[in-house]
PDB file of C-alpha atoms in Angstrom:
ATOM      1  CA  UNK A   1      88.709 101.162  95.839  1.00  0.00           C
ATOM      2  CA  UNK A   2      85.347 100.919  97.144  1.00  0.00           C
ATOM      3  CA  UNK A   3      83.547 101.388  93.477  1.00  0.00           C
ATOM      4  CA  UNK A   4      86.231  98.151  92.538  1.00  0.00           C
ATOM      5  CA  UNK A   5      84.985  95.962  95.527  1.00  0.00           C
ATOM      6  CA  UNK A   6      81.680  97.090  94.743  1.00  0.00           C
ATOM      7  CA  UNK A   7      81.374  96.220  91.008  1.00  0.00           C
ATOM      8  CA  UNK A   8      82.475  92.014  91.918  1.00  0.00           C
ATOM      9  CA  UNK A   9      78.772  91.153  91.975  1.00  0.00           C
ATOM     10  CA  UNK A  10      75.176  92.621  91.772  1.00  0.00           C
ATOM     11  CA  UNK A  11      74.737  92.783  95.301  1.00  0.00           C
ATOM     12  CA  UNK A  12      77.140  94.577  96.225  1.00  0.00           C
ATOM     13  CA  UNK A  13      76.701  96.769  93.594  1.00  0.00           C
ATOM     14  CA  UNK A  14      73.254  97.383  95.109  1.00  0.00           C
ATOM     15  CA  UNK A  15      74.019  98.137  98.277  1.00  0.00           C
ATOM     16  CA  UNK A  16      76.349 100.512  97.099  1.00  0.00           C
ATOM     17  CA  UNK A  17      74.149 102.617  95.156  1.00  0.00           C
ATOM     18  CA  UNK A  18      71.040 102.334  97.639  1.00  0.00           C
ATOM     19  CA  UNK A  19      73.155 103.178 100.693  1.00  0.00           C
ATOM     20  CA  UNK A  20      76.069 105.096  98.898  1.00  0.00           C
ATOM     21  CA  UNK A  21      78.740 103.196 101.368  1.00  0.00           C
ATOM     22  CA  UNK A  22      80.459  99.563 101.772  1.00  0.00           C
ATOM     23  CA  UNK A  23      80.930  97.993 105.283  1.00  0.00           C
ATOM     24  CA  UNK A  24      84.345  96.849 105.775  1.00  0.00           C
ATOM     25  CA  UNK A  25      83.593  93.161 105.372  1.00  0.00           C
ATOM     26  CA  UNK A  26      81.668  94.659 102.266  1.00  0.00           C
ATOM     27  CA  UNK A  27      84.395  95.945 100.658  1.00  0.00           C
ATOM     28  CA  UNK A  28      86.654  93.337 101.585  1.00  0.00           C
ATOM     29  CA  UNK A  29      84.411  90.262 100.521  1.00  0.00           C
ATOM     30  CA  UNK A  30      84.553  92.481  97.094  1.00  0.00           C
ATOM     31  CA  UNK A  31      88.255  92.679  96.639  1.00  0.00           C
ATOM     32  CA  UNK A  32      88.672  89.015  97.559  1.00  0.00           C
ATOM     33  CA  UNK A  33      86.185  87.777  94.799  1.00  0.00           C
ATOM     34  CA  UNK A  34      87.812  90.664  91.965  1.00  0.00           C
ATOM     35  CA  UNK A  35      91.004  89.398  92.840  1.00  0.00           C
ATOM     36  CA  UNK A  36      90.298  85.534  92.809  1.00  0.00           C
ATOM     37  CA  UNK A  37      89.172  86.491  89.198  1.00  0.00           C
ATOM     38  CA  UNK A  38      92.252  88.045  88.205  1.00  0.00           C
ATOM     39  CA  UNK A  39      89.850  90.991  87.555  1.00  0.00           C
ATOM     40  CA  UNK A  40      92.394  93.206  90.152  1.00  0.00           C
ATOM     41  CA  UNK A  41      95.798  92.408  91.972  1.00  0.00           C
ATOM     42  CA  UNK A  42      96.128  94.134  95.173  1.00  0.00           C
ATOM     43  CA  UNK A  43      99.195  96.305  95.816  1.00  0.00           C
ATOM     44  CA  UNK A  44     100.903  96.879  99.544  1.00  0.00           C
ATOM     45  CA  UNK A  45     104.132  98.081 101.024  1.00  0.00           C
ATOM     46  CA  UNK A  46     106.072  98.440 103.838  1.00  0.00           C
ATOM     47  CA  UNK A  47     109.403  97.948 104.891  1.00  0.00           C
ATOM     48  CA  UNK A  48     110.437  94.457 106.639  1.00  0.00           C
ATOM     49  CA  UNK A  49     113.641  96.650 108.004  1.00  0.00           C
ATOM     50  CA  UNK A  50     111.740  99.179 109.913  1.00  0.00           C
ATOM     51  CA  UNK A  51     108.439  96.538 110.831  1.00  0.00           C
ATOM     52  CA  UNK A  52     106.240  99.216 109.133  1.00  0.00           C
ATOM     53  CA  UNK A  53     103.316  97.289 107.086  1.00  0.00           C
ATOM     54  CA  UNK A  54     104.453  94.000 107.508  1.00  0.00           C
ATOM     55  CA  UNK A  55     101.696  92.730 109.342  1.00  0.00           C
ATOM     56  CA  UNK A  56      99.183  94.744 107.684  1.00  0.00           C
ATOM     57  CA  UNK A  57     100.530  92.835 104.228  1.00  0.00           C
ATOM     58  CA  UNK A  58     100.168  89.455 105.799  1.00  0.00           C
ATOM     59  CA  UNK A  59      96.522  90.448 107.105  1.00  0.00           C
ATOM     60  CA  UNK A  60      96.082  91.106 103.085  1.00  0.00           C
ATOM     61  CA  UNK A  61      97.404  87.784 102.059  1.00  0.00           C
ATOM     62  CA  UNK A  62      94.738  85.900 104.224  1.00  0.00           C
ATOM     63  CA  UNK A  63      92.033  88.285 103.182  1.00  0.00           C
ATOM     64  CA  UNK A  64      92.642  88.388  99.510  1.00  0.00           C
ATOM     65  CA  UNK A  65      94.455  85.827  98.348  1.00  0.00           C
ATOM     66  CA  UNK A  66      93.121  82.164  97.453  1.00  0.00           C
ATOM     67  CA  UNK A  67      94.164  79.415  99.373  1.00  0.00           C
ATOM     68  CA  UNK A  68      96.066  75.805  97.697  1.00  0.00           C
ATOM     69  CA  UNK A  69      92.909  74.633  97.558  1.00  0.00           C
ATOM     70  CA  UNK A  70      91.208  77.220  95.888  1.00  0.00           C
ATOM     71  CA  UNK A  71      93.640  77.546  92.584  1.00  0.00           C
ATOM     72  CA  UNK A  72      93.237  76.028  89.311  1.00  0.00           C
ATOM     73  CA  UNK A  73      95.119  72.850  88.865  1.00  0.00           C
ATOM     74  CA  UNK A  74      98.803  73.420  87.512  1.00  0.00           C
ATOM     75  CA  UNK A  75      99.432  72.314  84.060  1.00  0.00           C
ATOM     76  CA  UNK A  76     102.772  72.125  82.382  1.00  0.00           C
ATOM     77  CA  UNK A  77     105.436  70.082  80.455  1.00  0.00           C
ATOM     78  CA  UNK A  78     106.351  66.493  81.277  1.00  0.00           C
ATOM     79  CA  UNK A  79     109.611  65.124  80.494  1.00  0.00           C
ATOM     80  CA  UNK A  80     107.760  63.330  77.801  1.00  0.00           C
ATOM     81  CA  UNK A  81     107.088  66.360  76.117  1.00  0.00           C
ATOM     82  CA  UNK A  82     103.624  65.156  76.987  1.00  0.00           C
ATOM     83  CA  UNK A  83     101.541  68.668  79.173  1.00  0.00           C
ATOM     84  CA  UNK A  84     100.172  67.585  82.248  1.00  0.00           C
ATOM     85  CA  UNK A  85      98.327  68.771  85.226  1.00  0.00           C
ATOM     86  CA  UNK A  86      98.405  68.673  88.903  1.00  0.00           C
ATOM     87  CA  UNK A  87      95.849  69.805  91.067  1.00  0.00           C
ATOM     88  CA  UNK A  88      97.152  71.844  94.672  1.00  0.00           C
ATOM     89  CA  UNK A  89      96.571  68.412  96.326  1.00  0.00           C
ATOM     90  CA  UNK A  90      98.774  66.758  99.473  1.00  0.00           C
ATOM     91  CA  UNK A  91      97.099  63.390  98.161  1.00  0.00           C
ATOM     92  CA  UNK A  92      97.422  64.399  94.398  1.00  0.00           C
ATOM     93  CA  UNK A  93     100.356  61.828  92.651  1.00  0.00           C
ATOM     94  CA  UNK A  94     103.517  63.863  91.939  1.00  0.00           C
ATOM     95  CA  UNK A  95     104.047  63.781  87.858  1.00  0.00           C
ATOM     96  CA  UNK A  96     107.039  62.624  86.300  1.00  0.00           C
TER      97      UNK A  96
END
């Protein structure tokens, strides 16, 4: 995991090989920018029943995952047939 949060840019890399070790916001800084790339999806589980993991996932979520406003716009069919886009906007115009 470290090697995969290391290889998301040169720096990193760098650090890695010069000081053989990733800090924790290192490696985590890594994983967020692999992931916003699509390069890696992250995989965590726990059990909602029992409360075991649940808050470590959601942790994981903020960490890793891009926020609305960090997404490619969403394109798709119109009822025109026409394909259209919306961007992950509150003020963005609903399409129709």
């Amino acid at each position: 995991m470290i090697e995969s949060a290391a290889e998301a840019n040169e720096e990193l890399m760098d650090k890695y090989l010069e000081e053989g070790e990733l800090s924790q916001d290192d490696i985590k800084q890594g994983l967020r920018i692999r992931t916003l790339a699509n390069e890696i999806v992250p995989c965590l589980c726990g059990s909602a029943f029992k409360n075991k993991g649940v808050q470590t996932m959601l942790d994981a979520v903020v960490d890793f995952l891009p926020a609305p406003n960090e997404v490619k716009a969403v394109t798709g069919m119109l009822d025109s047939e026409e394909e259209g886009s919306r961007e992950a906007d509150d003020e963005a115009p609903l399409l129709e």
